[in-house]
Structure formats: C-alpha cells, structure tokens
Amino acid sequence: MRIRNTAFASIAIAALALTGCASGDSDSVVSGDADVNVEDGLVIDGELIADKETYEAAKEQTLSLYTGYQDANQKAFNDAFTADTGIKVEYVRDVTNKLSERVLSEHGAGRLPADVIITSDYKVANEFGEAGIWEPYTPLPIEGEDELQHDDGDFTTFANVAVTFAYNTQLVSEENAPKSWMDLLDPANDGKIGLTTGTAGGSSIALNRFIQEEVDPDYWTKMAALNPTIFDSGGQRQEALARGELNVATAGTASVNVAVTQDNAPIMMVVPEEGLVLFSFFAGKVADAKNSEAAEVFLNYALSKRGQSAISQVGDYAARADVDPPVSAGIELPPLDSEQVWIMPAEDELEYGAADAEIWKSAFGR
Amino acid sequence: MKITIENLQLRYGKFTAIDDMQLEIGDRESVVLLGKSGCGKTSTMRCIAGLEEPTAGRITIGDTVVFDAEKGINLPPNKRNVGMVFQSYAVWPHMTVFQNVAYSLKLQKLPKDEIKTRVMETLELVGLEAFAERGASLLSGGQMQRVALARSLVMRPSVLLLDEPLSNLDARLRDRLRIELREIQLEMGLTTVYVTHDQQEAFALADRIALMQDGIIVQMDKPTAMYNEPVSASIAHFLGVSNVLPVTASADGDYTLTDAPLTVTTSQTRPAPGAQDLKACIRSEDLKLARAGVAGANSWEGVVRVASFQGSSIRYAVEVGDVALDVVAPKGSDDFVVGDTAWVTVSPAAVQVLPEAVTKRADLTVGAVAA
Amino acid sequence: MTYTLPPSEQQDEQSTRAVATSRGVESPAPKSRNRGRIALKNLRREIPSSVLAIMFIFLIVLPMIFIIIAAFSTAVPRPGNPDVGTFTWENFAILGTDRGVQSIINSMIIGTGAGLLSLIIGALLAFIAARTDAPWKRFIYIAGIAPMFLPALVGALAWSILASPTSGHLTLFLRDIGLGGGINIYSYGGIIFVLGLYYAPYTFMLTYSSFAMMNADLEEAASVHGAGLRKLFGSVTLPLAVPALAGAAILSFTLAMENFPVNAILGNPAGIETLPTYIYGLMVGDPQPNAAAAIAIALTAAVVIVTVVQQRVVNRKRFTTLTGKGNRPRPVPLRGLRWVATGFAVLYFTLSVGMPMIALVLTATSKNVYINRFMDLFEGFSFDRIAQAIGQSDFRESMTNSIIMAIAAAVVGTLIAFLASYVRYRSTSRLGQLLEQIAMSPLAIPQVVLGMGILWVWLSLPFPVYGTIALLVIATLAVNMPQGYRSISSSMLQLDGDLENSAVMLGAGRMRAVRNITIPLMRTGIVSTLLLLLMLGLREMSAILFLYTSDTRVLSILVFHSFENGSISYSAAISLVFVLLIAVVAIATQVIGIRERKFKDASL
C-alpha cells in the first residue's frame, strides 16, 4: 500500500505546486480609465448599468458565458468588465456550430449552465428562440433603440466584427500588399492563401454574401484555383499567417490588432477597396439563468458606452453608432456609414445563407 | 466423520465429469480416489469441499447435509469444516508460516494464547516448529507442503481432503512424506479423501481405493485386493500390468492370442462364457525367460529385441509371433542379449483373463471401516 | 517393426479424455423437476456478472447501438428532439463523395505508412535492446518506451512548431546554416513521420519481450546445423518474431488510422482530411451528425476487419517460442555497427522527445513568438507566458478536472476490470467469456466514434450526467477498458485460484478471502493497472472531444483548444505542464515495475 500512497502523493504535490502558482497579469488592451460610481447602484461613465439591488446580487455571482466571439477579444472584454464591475466571468468559447449543438443539447437535458450566450449566427440565435432558450431583455443603455434588438427583444446586437484580409509583412512588402479583394487572386499567392471553412458561423455567412453581392459571383472558383489552405478555425489561420506559412489570409480586424499589439506578430491588415465585411454578434440572456442579475449587468455593460468602446478598443466595431470606429493595428478604420463598410443584414441569412454556402462548397469541392 | 455421496452428478455443458456416483466413506477411514487425469477424481473432491457445485445428488458429512440439489441445499465451503490440501499447496507467500497456519483460528476469533499454542502444536506435528516466523515464499517445496497440511490440520476439520499433495515433490521426498502423512492420519484418526494418479501412493495411503474411469467408480477395494484382482484389463493396465494381450476364448477353455497363434492358459477365475473383448493380463515380473522351452502351458519361443539394464533387474522386449512382451528378469549370470532366442513362460496362476472394461458400477453402499 | 517399452502415461491420458468427452454426450440430462431450482440457482450465481453486463451495456454496447441508429436514421438522438427520424441509407452516400473517398484513401495511406514506420523503428530498437551487444542498453530501452509518455497531441504540436514549412525552428535552423528548406511537416510524410514516431513505443513493447524471451535453443539448434549469423537471423529469429511483429504493425496501423489530434493538427493546414477529422468536421464545423455516424461505422468496420485479421495471423502462428525458460539468448555481435545501433536510439530519442521538448520550452519562454531567423529564438527569455498560463483560471480548472477525471476513471476502471476478470477467471458464470469480449471490444472501436456514441446515449438518457465530469469519466472508462482488463487479467491469471480457495476452505467467506488473499497478492498488478489507467486518463482526448462542456474541460482539450484558437505559445506552455504531470505518473509506474522485478528475483 505504501507504493500507491507515494504515487498519489507525488501527483497531489505536483498538482498543488502548479495550481498554487501566482496568476500573471496580462497587459490590458482596453484602457482602464472608466469612471465607475457605486454609490447608488452601478454607474459607469454616467450611464446606469445596474440599480442597487441588482448590483448587490450580481456582485456575489460568477457569470457563465457561452460565446462564439474571438477568444482573445472576449478575454479582453471580460477583463474590462470584471475590472469595472467586480463581477467574475467564466466563459467557454467555441465555434458557432459546436456551440449551438451544445446549447441545444444542454438545454434539452435541462442543464444549460450559461447565463448569457453570444453568437454570430442569426439563424442559430433564431433557433435558440424557437427552443425557448432566450429571455427577452432590453439592456438599459439602449432602451428605446429598437434597431439593435432582434426577435422581439430575445437578443441584441453586441458588436460588429469586420472581416478583411491581412498579409505577412516579412513575406510581402507594403507596396506589393494586396489592396482589394480581387488582388488576392494574384497568382503569386498560389498555395499561400489562408481561408476558413465557408460553412461555419457568421463570418463566412457574411463573407459569402458580400462576395456574391459586391465582388464576383465566380470569386470562390477563381480562389480555389490558387489552392488556398482551408483552416477549421480562424485562430489557426492567423497563427499560420503570422508564422509566415501564408502570404495572405482572411482575417478579423480585432484579432489582427491583438496579435500585432500584444505579440508583435509580423502581419498587417488592409481596408479593401470593395470594403470591409461586417457581421454582427448577438448577445442574449438565457431563460431561467442561474445568475440572472449578473447576466443583466453584463448585457447592460456590453451595450453601455464604456462596454461598446471596449469593443472598439479591441479592434471591432461597436454596435452603437455613437461610438468611434476602431483603430486596428494602427489603422483608423472607416466609420460605420462609410462606403468601405458593408454590413451583413442579419435577417438576410435565412434567405441566402444555405445557397451561398453551397456555392462555396462546390467551388472548393467540400 | 462419515461422508455419504448419493447420486452425485457434475456436468459442464454436455460434458459429464461425475456420473451418478454413490460413495460412502467411513469415519476415520482413508479413501484414495485413483485414476488418470480427467477421470473425475478431483471434481469429486471439489464437490465434497464445496468448490464445485454438482448438478444433481446429495452429499452428507457426518449428520450434516452439505449439498442437496433437490432441496436446494448448498453449504458454502467455509461452513463445511472441511480441510483441504491443494496440489499447488496454495501457501500464501505474503504471510509468515505462523500467519498461514493461524489464519483459520483468527477467523474463529480464538484468544491469542490459544492460537499460539495450537499453531505451535501443529507445526511441531509436521516438523516445522523452527520455521514459524519465516516468510512463506522462502520455503522449499516439501516445507510448503507441510505448511499446507498444518494449516488444514490446525482447524480440526471433520474431513481432510488432499489433492495430489505429493505430485510436485521429488521422488525421495515423496516417499518420506507419504509415510508421514499416513502416520498423521492414523494418529489423528482423520477421515481423509486423497486424490492421486499414482498407484504406489494409493496403495501406501489407502484403507480403500476407489478407482475412477470416465466419471464412474469402476472398482472399490482394499489395496491388496485391487492389486491382485483388478476387475478389468484397463484397470490392470493402469495398476502397472504391462502385458495386456487381446485373446479369444477357445472351445477347450483355454485362450488364443488374437495377434499370434499362441495358447494362453489361466488358473484364475475366468470371465463368464460369451464375454467379449477379453485381455490376458500378465505382470512383466511374472514372465520368466529361459534358453530352452519348458513342457506345459504358457511357454512360447521368441527373440530378444531390446534389453535395458535397470540395476537389480533387466527389462526385455521379447518378440513372440507379432506380439512384443515386456519382461522384467532379475539380473543373473545368464543374461540375454539382443538377438538371442528366448523362451518365455508364465505360470497359469499369474495370468488373469479379464474383459477390457467393466460396464457395471462398483459403487458401494456400505463402506468397510478400516481396522 | 520397432520395439519399444510400454507406452507412456501421457498417451493414455489423451485417450481417456477422448473417451470421457464422447461419453459425456450420452449421459442423461438432469431430471426435469430439478430444472426450476437449477435455473434459480444459476440466476443467483449470475448476479455479479449481470451487474457488470449492465455496466458494459451502458459503457460500450448502447453507444454503438446509438451510432448505428444515427447512421441509418434521418435524425439524431438528442433531448428536445422528439422525432426519431425514419430509416434511410442516404447517410452512407457521403462515403461515395469525392471528399469521402479522399478521406478513406488518406486514412489508409497514413495508417499504412505510420504502421510500417513504427514497426521498423520499434522492432529495430527492440532488437538492438534485447539481442545485441550495443552499448548503453539501458538507455536504448528507455528510449524505446519514453515517447509513450508524450501524448501524440503534444508531439504533433511540437513538430508543427519545429518543422512547419517556413517558420519551423528546425526549418529555420537548416535554412540559416545553408541547408535549404524543403521540410514540411504539413504533408503525408509529416503526418506519417509523427504518428510513426509516437506509436513506435507500442511496437517496441510488443516485440521486445518476444525478442528477449525467444528460446535460445531454437537458434542454437540452427547454428549447430551450420547456419551463419546472418542466415540465422533471417531464417530463424525473424520468422519466430513474426507473430509479434504482425500484431505490433497492425496495432499501430489501427491506432494511426483512428488518431484524431495528429491528423487534425498536421493534416488541416495541408488540406489532408482523414476519417476521424472528417467525423470531427461533420460534428462540429458543418453539422451533419447522421453522416458522421455513417463514416464512424465505416471507420469502425475497417478497424474491426484489421483487428480480426491480426488475431487470425497471431493465433495461427503461435508456435511456442516464448517459453521464458531456458538460457538467455546470446547477444548478436554487431562489431563495427555497435555505436551505429546506439546512435540510432539516440537519434530516435532526440526526434521523439528531445527536440519536441526543447521546441515547447523555447516557444513557451522565448520573448519572440514570431521569428524568421533561428537565432531570434534566443534573444530573450521570460517565464511570463508560463506563469500567465498557469495563473489562468481555465488552466487551473482544467488541471483539476484532468486529475479528478483520471483518478476517478482509474479507480472505477480498475474495480470494473478486477470484477470482470474475477467473473471470467474465478467464477463459474456463463457470462464470463461474453463479458471479456465486450471489455476488449473498444480496441476495435475508434475512440472518436465511441465518444460520439456516448454523447448521444447520455444526452438521451434521463440522468443528469451530460455536462458533468462524470460523463468524461464514463468515456475514459469505456475507451480504456481493454487496457485495464488486460492488465488486471494477466495479473489474476498468474495467481493460482486455489490460494483464495484455501482461505475459503479454512473458514473465510468469499469476500473475506478476496480481501485477505487475492487483493494483497495482486497488489502490484492492481496498483500498476491503476497507474496505467491514470496515465491513459490524463492523456485522453479523442473520446471526450464531443463531451466536455464549459466547466469540464481537461488539459488535453485545453491544449487543443488553445492551438485551435491560434495561441501556439500558450498551448506550448500548457503542454509542458501537461507532460510533466504525465511524467510523474509514468515514473511512478516504472519505479513500481522495477521494485516488483526485484521482489520477484529475490523470491525465486
């Protein structure tokens, strides 16, 4: 028996040693100069985020968040939220479809632990509504502004994510860098283009629609001829670009921003002549959420000026028009109403999503 | 204590290991179950122990019915007070000799002093008193065997079962332990059932031998009777009769070898007329070799084909007609060599003509109690 | 005509058995009035085996049934999804699509390539370690098994850092010293290389004992008859090892074919899709779970066929060479090649353990994440990233989850394996053999597939298991059942059943006898099974790919996740801790193994 004890003891010691290590503070992308006032409820930069009763309850809770939002951005946003409100967040980030499958299964089994869900796919959010997953909630800062609310207030536009492309600055000089979506079809990029699967999630839905409407219906076929590498996730795609395995790749402006400012990744994004492609992330409160108050505070914060500018600071477009466009990797991006910004109309997905995905699939033989 | 076995049957699927057995073992009697491997002797013992569950029948030890298929009685082994010494000894290597022997007494929650006295007494009986504190994995085969015996004896079992306890030992040690075992058995007045495939062991240890073939007791007798009067040729062969020759009865009351034109005469009891598949059984030491023929019955001319020196005797293979006879002759001055012509003779009294196998059971209902 | 002395006892025994068997058929059946009672008695006897059977149904049988249902249905079993769907063959159409066919071909290429490579590396190392006079034999043995403790997931991650086509550390190093590029781990060759590297320990272990215990008499007989050393090896030694070699090759073929993490990490950038990654894609990216089930069935069928063929080959060729008795085989003199042989082991160790670990450390600690010269790596180091990784709450949670899951799966798995083995080898239960077959069946079921089935089973059952760590424990239990069962059974078979019986004869109840005798005597077997399952549980990833939820992520998933999210340096940092944890368990296992050998040597 001594032997067994020794073995367990050594494992336990290893575990303790590891978990006992101090947590490191990361440099925050979001500036910390918010004016937080907790005298009567929670007021940040003059906007009411939570009344006293709600805030008192929420402070004791740990919010459980399911999100399809980019990992690094979500992390930065959550950090800002926790710093400003003192409410902790536990989140799980996964690709849209896996997240949706999980939410539907867990909800069906009566074990959905999430208090707030963020997804980029209108159709998925719509299905959640049919399954009774949402509890309609209007965030305090946007009361009366219906254009950000969908499906009778089930969920709210939380952020707009810009899809563009980026290039590796060590492999492509600035003057040779592509300026438009059509430039990507340069034969020099043969085998050096990175894409993600065109069938998963809001970004591909928006990009597919944009390509059909604004660029060239045969664009994907022409792209396929250049043997692009198709990744399962955007993270892998950007890592490959940063490591110089690709010349160019489609990219989210926010994650480029994080990689450039935090990790000194040798990549740079482009504002294409045809435009940046924006698609929305939707956030909603889960019915019977265990941490209901924390969920409300989170949604209020997310749609507050402070929360929205946090989104802008991580490199994404805010949902609210009264917040400045993001500066990404040193480039000031065009405002929401610019010609160079194309926003995916959320409800259009139901009409075009499947057909556009078929076009993409047949182009790439998937 | 008395053991009564009635209508015992043990089947594994379609295979029948024990077939409708009747056996009664008297108090303080030592019965040896003798047979080849696979004959059902070990199965019978394991049924008595409770390690096998028979498919039918009844087993009674003393006055306790330990198994009855009809009434659904099946006393677990630990409730039968039966001691058993396994072929592999099954001495526990993670305990000392003392701990091994004391195990059953500890289970009975006896006071420590009493345990100690009884264990030491028993160890003394088997001659291991000096080894009490030794780890059991450090013992020799013979010592382990003694520990296994002591372990069973210390609990004062109603019945002691021994499953080929000597088969893993070398010949010399086997001879010695065989005698010791018999002494202990007689001294303690134990009812024992002993399983072996070695007829020497059986002869030495048994009050009665139950000879088993194919799940049936084919002969049950005292050792001398078994030796002198086997009831079938296959039993004779098993008991060491090496010349088993197919014969046919001739009209004059003699027999003719099936494989050679030779006549065999016997003065022993003859099988019933009309019996089929007869064998003449002659022990190799009863055959005599001579340079010249002898007048009278049972004298045949042959050629020596193999001669092998065995110390005090010489073993010959003598070809007579198409039959090879096994002859053991004491070493003398006039030994035969390969190629010699030799006359083989045997007294009619040493010839037994037996059926190849018996079909009737030898199951006894009344056991003769040993003197 | 030859003359012999009387026939030996042995021949007689055989004939007796034959007679006994034929007699048995004729003997009468038990009387009919006994039947009811006997049935009742049998029922009582089958209680433990029935409990096990029910467990196995939930662990292994039901998941496979769900996969089959899903493959032939239009809908997937899910709570809140009331309609079961209708019967259809449509799902199998996916196997005929270009993508489906390509995945099958890719899986075959990769399985075959990796199987052969691991066979060559493993068998060669085993031969060198077991039978030659090469120096550093102890090291060669360690080199042969050490990569086992590096999960293939981590190996693939490290090799993608080392040998990606433009920025891999090794690629850059070779380019910087003027040796050109040309290295690309994202290729068939790369995947085969990494899989071959990390499955070689399995072939090593399977063939090592075969080489080491090969009866020297057979070889000596051949050399007495004039065979030269070279010829001896070709005509005697090698053919004798064939069963072990074939078994090992096929095992690594199936392992490579059903591997998920390596195919995902290295295959995705190359556009090489295999059956497991295709299943993953159909479950996660573009959800068509029914089609995924159809592919799962195809993959399982392939693995089952290969496994059956393997068992045939191995069983047919089982001449008794592995007696273990007799003298030690003489070492083969390598002469000038002695150091070449050792060099080969050093090279293997460097490629499988040395370089990957260095790459992980550099990536986790170097100030420069993105480099275009090899020396950039050494411009500065900091442990910030590791500290940050360790400080992260999701890391701590995953670590705790990993440990809880592995310990729970190991303890319960050992218990079930012990029970199953006991029922099989120590009781008269008729279910014993069937239970054994079920316990061993996950060997022929790809882990990803079993995981999928378990997902659907527990989503559909009205027990609140989905979303808890218990579900991960269940999956880990199921996929590692064969290893646990085999490990316990080999230990139980070495133990004479009469050791326990004699305690019962002396008055102990059955449970007490098991406690006093069997368990203490099997202590080493039980503890090493426990540690084996602990290690496998810590490494587990493929089976729980679809099962983890927000609060039940484990380290392997976290490594894969951070890789998928593009944080290579973060996942390198986690991998280091992960490997460290596995190493602790692995070393404990080895230490116990050595102690046990010493104990045995002493007691002989």
XYZ file of N, CA and C in Angstrom, chain B residues 230-357:
384
model
N -7.803 -57.072 -10.152
C -8.452 -55.988 -10.884
C -9.635 -56.563 -11.667
N -10.680 -55.784 -11.806
C -11.862 -56.342 -12.454
C -11.849 -56.155 -13.964
N -10.955 -55.357 -14.463
C -10.907 -55.223 -15.920
C -9.455 -55.059 -16.370
N -9.254 -55.308 -17.650
C -7.906 -55.190 -18.202
C -7.415 -53.760 -18.146
N -8.327 -52.795 -18.342
C -7.851 -51.404 -18.322
C -7.415 -51.013 -16.917
N -8.092 -51.556 -15.891
C -7.649 -51.284 -14.525
C -6.295 -51.946 -14.291
N -6.186 -53.184 -14.750
C -4.919 -53.893 -14.591
C -3.790 -53.102 -15.232
N -4.047 -52.648 -16.427
C -3.038 -51.848 -17.125
C -2.676 -50.606 -16.336
N -3.700 -49.937 -15.812
C -3.459 -48.723 -15.044
C -2.656 -49.023 -13.792
N -2.890 -50.184 -13.212
C -2.178 -50.541 -11.984
C -0.795 -51.125 -12.269
N -0.348 -51.040 -13.515
C 1.036 -51.392 -13.789
C 1.244 -52.734 -14.465
N 0.192 -53.398 -14.879
C 0.362 -54.640 -15.632
C 0.700 -54.245 -17.069
N 1.927 -54.598 -17.494
C 2.345 -54.035 -18.776
C 2.015 -54.926 -19.968
N 1.739 -56.227 -19.702
C 1.371 -57.082 -20.835
C -0.135 -57.299 -20.832
N -0.796 -56.609 -21.693
C -2.248 -56.748 -21.821
C -2.498 -57.202 -23.256
N -2.821 -58.495 -23.408
C -2.833 -59.071 -24.755
C -4.247 -59.483 -25.131
N -4.727 -59.017 -26.269
C -6.068 -59.410 -26.700
C -6.122 -60.926 -26.912
N -7.152 -61.583 -26.367
C -7.291 -63.039 -26.540
C -8.731 -63.365 -26.919
N -8.888 -64.544 -27.487
C -10.242 -65.049 -27.729
C -10.355 -66.411 -27.033
N -11.519 -66.705 -26.501
C -11.733 -67.973 -25.817
C -11.796 -69.099 -26.844
N -11.086 -70.198 -26.558
C -11.210 -71.331 -27.464
C -12.122 -72.371 -26.797
N -12.488 -73.362 -27.572
C -13.511 -74.320 -27.132
C -13.071 -75.097 -25.895
N -11.743 -75.356 -25.775
C -11.259 -76.200 -24.682
C -11.105 -75.462 -23.359
N -11.546 -74.229 -23.319
C -11.443 -73.490 -22.063
C -10.178 -72.673 -21.965
N -9.262 -72.857 -22.898
C -8.082 -72.003 -22.932
C -8.364 -70.790 -23.818
N -7.301 -69.979 -23.980
C -7.471 -68.771 -24.774
C -6.391 -68.707 -25.829
N -6.709 -68.080 -26.975
C -5.736 -67.899 -28.033
C -5.466 -66.420 -28.203
N -4.188 -66.097 -28.314
C -3.847 -64.695 -28.551
C -4.431 -64.261 -29.887
N -5.011 -63.111 -29.929
C -5.631 -62.632 -31.155
C -4.569 -62.332 -32.202
N -3.398 -61.819 -31.735
C -2.385 -61.361 -32.692
C -1.322 -62.416 -33.003
N -1.387 -63.568 -32.367
C -0.383 -64.601 -32.641
C -1.005 -65.955 -32.365
N -0.557 -66.988 -33.050
C -1.157 -68.311 -32.868
C -0.625 -68.984 -31.608
N -0.878 -68.398 -30.471
C -0.364 -68.937 -29.213
C -1.519 -69.177 -28.252
N -1.344 -70.176 -27.444
C -2.405 -70.503 -26.491
C -2.009 -69.997 -25.108
N -2.981 -69.436 -24.381
C -2.740 -68.950 -23.024
C -3.668 -69.698 -22.084
N -3.096 -70.175 -20.995
C -3.904 -70.897 -20.009
C -3.905 -70.116 -18.712
N -5.028 -70.094 -18.058
C -5.089 -69.435 -16.761
C -5.714 -70.349 -15.731
N -5.272 -70.213 -14.513
C -5.906 -70.977 -13.451
C -6.747 -70.044 -12.573
N -6.814 -68.781 -12.935
C -7.622 -67.812 -12.187
C -9.083 -67.923 -12.607
N -9.940 -67.221 -11.880
C -11.345 -67.192 -12.285
C -11.451 -66.661 -13.697
N -12.316 -67.299 -14.440
C -12.479 -66.886 -15.834
C -13.726 -66.045 -15.981
N -13.699 -65.159 -16.927
C -14.904 -64.382 -17.189
C -16.032 -65.284 -17.674
N -17.220 -64.797 -17.522
C -18.382 -65.564 -17.942
C -18.257 -65.952 -19.408
N -18.744 -67.145 -19.750
C -18.653 -67.558 -21.146
C -19.405 -66.570 -22.036
N -18.870 -66.381 -23.192
C -19.527 -65.476 -24.146
C -19.085 -64.038 -23.979
N -18.270 -63.743 -22.950
C -17.799 -62.373 -22.751
C -16.900 -61.949 -23.918
N -17.042 -60.744 -24.328
C -16.304 -60.232 -25.489
C -15.121 -59.378 -25.039
N -14.245 -59.101 -25.991
C -13.163 -58.131 -25.788
C -12.309 -58.515 -24.584
N -11.821 -59.745 -24.604
C -11.051 -60.244 -23.472
C -9.567 -59.932 -23.630
N -8.923 -59.754 -22.481
C -7.489 -59.489 -22.486
C -6.819 -60.416 -21.472
N -5.664 -60.949 -21.884
C -4.858 -61.671 -20.917
C -3.904 -60.671 -20.303
N -3.907 -60.599 -18.967
C -3.074 -59.606 -18.290
C -1.987 -60.326 -17.501
N -0.751 -59.983 -17.823
C 0.373 -60.644 -17.159
C 1.371 -59.579 -16.734
N 1.742 -59.602 -15.463
C 2.741 -58.647 -14.984
C 4.099 -59.017 -15.567
N 4.879 -58.005 -15.872
C 6.159 -58.282 -16.521
C 7.092 -59.101 -15.622
N 6.949 -58.936 -14.278
C 7.837 -59.697 -13.394
C 7.401 -61.166 -13.262
N 6.184 -61.484 -13.718
C 5.733 -62.883 -13.664
C 6.195 -63.691 -14.871
N 6.628 -63.000 -15.916
C 7.137 -63.713 -17.100
C 8.576 -64.147 -16.831
N 8.867 -65.413 -17.204
C 10.226 -65.914 -16.996
C 10.878 -66.185 -18.348
N 12.175 -65.925 -18.392
C 12.915 -66.191 -19.625
C 13.804 -67.416 -19.434
N 13.879 -68.245 -20.478
C 14.780 -69.405 -20.402
C 15.383 -69.666 -21.768
N 16.514 -70.363 -21.752
C 17.181 -70.681 -23.023
C 16.416 -71.759 -23.789
N 15.762 -72.645 -23.026
C 15.065 -73.747 -23.681
C 13.606 -73.759 -23.244
N 12.803 -74.385 -24.036
C 11.382 -74.454 -23.757
C 11.093 -75.322 -22.552
N 9.947 -75.071 -21.944
C 9.536 -75.823 -20.782
C 8.266 -76.560 -21.173
N 8.127 -77.766 -20.726
C 6.911 -78.502 -21.048
C 5.743 -77.866 -20.321
N 4.561 -78.009 -20.862
C 3.374 -77.484 -20.204
C 2.860 -76.225 -20.871
N 1.879 -75.644 -20.173
C 1.194 -74.497 -20.758
C 2.060 -73.234 -20.698
N 1.636 -72.252 -21.463
C 2.213 -70.916 -21.402
C 3.725 -70.887 -21.573
N 4.217 -71.527 -22.597
C 5.641 -71.444 -22.880
C 5.792 -71.151 -24.361
N 6.405 -69.971 -24.649
C 6.468 -69.534 -26.039
C 7.889 -69.176 -26.423
N 8.229 -69.398 -27.686
C 9.564 -69.074 -28.159
C 9.551 -67.698 -28.801
N 10.599 -66.932 -28.472
C 10.660 -65.591 -29.060
C 12.088 -65.109 -29.218
N 12.236 -63.860 -29.681
C 13.559 -63.286 -29.902
C 13.661 -61.994 -29.082
N 14.796 -61.831 -28.403
C 15.003 -60.611 -27.610
C 15.314 -59.445 -28.545
N 14.528 -58.397 -28.455
C 14.747 -57.238 -29.346
C 15.344 -56.042 -28.608
N 14.999 -55.910 -27.336
C 15.556 -54.797 -26.547
C 15.918 -55.363 -25.183
N 17.066 -54.981 -24.680
C 17.397 -55.343 -23.318
C 17.880 -54.090 -22.621
N 17.208 -53.706 -21.526
C 17.699 -52.484 -20.861
C 17.956 -52.761 -19.393
N 19.135 -52.415 -18.994
C 19.638 -52.682 -17.662
C 18.997 -51.716 -16.682
N 18.419 -52.224 -15.588
C 17.737 -51.337 -14.641
C 18.307 -51.475 -13.240
N 19.539 -51.895 -13.129
C 20.126 -52.071 -11.807
C 19.935 -53.504 -11.361
N 18.974 -53.694 -10.445
C 18.788 -55.051 -9.904
C 18.081 -55.970 -10.907
N 17.541 -55.381 -11.944
C 16.840 -56.221 -12.910
C 17.147 -55.753 -14.328
N 16.705 -56.594 -15.274
C 16.857 -56.217 -16.677
C 15.484 -56.292 -17.316
N 15.214 -55.291 -18.124
C 13.914 -55.260 -18.769
C 14.114 -55.635 -20.234
N 13.333 -56.625 -20.672
C 13.464 -57.074 -22.063
C 12.187 -56.813 -22.823
N 12.352 -56.556 -24.129
C 11.209 -56.634 -25.028
C 11.439 -57.875 -25.877
N 10.533 -58.832 -25.728
C 10.711 -60.093 -26.443
C 9.618 -60.236 -27.487
N 10.044 -60.471 -28.724
C 9.069 -60.615 -29.808
C 8.631 -62.063 -29.910
N 7.342 -62.251 -29.685
C 6.791 -63.606 -29.795
C 5.706 -63.537 -30.841
N 5.933 -64.195 -31.980
C 4.990 -64.011 -33.073
C 4.982 -62.538 -33.437
N 3.800 -61.932 -33.478
C 3.730 -60.492 -33.746
C 3.554 -59.687 -32.474
N 3.714 -60.341 -31.347
C 3.446 -59.681 -30.074
C 4.763 -59.361 -29.377
N 4.850 -58.142 -28.836
C 6.032 -57.786 -28.060
C 5.687 -57.925 -26.593
N 6.425 -58.763 -25.883
C 6.163 -58.956 -24.459
C 7.166 -58.164 -23.641
N 6.668 -57.614 -22.526
C 7.522 -56.856 -21.613
C 7.876 -57.775 -20.458
N 9.163 -58.039 -20.329
C 9.608 -58.992 -19.325
C 10.623 -58.323 -18.419
N 10.441 -58.464 -17.100
C 11.462 -57.978 -16.177
C 12.064 -59.195 -15.482
N 13.353 -59.370 -15.680
C 14.005 -60.531 -15.067
C 15.064 -60.042 -14.102
N 15.213 -60.720 -12.968
C 16.285 -60.308 -12.052
C 17.628 -60.481 -12.752
N 18.545 -59.603 -12.413
C 19.851 -59.702 -13.030
C 20.534 -60.978 -12.525
N 20.999 -61.771 -13.473
C 21.637 -63.015 -13.054
C 22.920 -63.231 -13.828
N 23.367 -64.457 -13.838
C 24.640 -64.737 -14.517
C 24.426 -64.971 -16.006
N 23.200 -65.388 -16.341
C 22.966 -65.742 -17.725
C 21.996 -64.764 -18.365
N 22.452 -63.526 -18.564
C 21.553 -62.530 -19.143
C 21.499 -62.670 -20.646
N 20.355 -62.307 -21.183
C 20.162 -62.372 -22.631
C 20.664 -61.096 -23.274
N 21.073 -61.238 -24.540
C 21.431 -60.025 -25.272
C 20.517 -59.937 -26.488
N 20.506 -58.766 -27.072
C 19.626 -58.532 -28.222
C 19.941 -59.535 -29.317
N 18.902 -60.164 -29.847
C 19.085 -61.130 -30.916
C 19.011 -62.573 -30.438
N 19.147 -62.778 -29.120
C 19.069 -64.128 -28.582
C 17.670 -64.703 -28.764
N 17.623 -66.011 -28.920
C 16.349 -66.699 -28.871
C 16.059 -66.981 -27.407
N 14.791 -66.760 -27.014
C 14.467 -66.966 -25.606
C 13.089 -67.578 -25.497
N 12.921 -68.422 -24.514
C 11.608 -68.997 -24.227
C 10.980 -68.219 -23.087
N 9.730 -67.804 -23.308
C 9.019 -67.035 -22.278
C 7.981 -67.954 -21.649
N 8.004 -68.047 -20.345
C 6.980 -68.873 -19.694
C 6.320 -68.095 -18.585
N 5.088 -68.497 -18.271
C 4.383 -67.866 -17.159
C 3.452 -68.899 -16.529
N 3.410 -68.844 -15.223
C 2.534 -69.772 -14.511
C 1.074 -69.418 -14.788
N 0.210 -70.378 -14.996
C -1.213 -70.081 -15.239
C -1.836 -69.275 -14.112
N -1.268 -69.396 -12.912
C -1.819 -68.640 -11.779
C -1.545 -67.155 -11.912
N -0.530 -66.795 -12.712
C -0.172 -65.377 -12.864
C -0.861 -64.751 -14.068
N -1.694 -65.506 -14.713
C -2.410 -64.976 -15.879
C -3.843 -64.675 -15.482
N -4.255 -63.442 -15.750
C -5.661 -63.105 -15.498
C -6.291 -62.776 -16.835
N -7.411 -63.412 -17.114
C -8.137 -63.063 -18.341
C -9.327 -62.208 -17.920
N -9.311 -60.992 -18.433
C -10.301 -60.005 -17.980
C -10.955 -59.319 -19.175
N -12.165 -58.841 -18.977
C -12.753 -58.001 -20.042
C -12.008 -56.673 -20.100
N -11.985 -56.049 -21.254
C -11.268 -54.777 -21.401
C -11.778 -53.735 -20.406
N -13.095 -53.595 -20.339
C -13.641 -52.605 -19.413
C -14.862 -53.180 -18.737
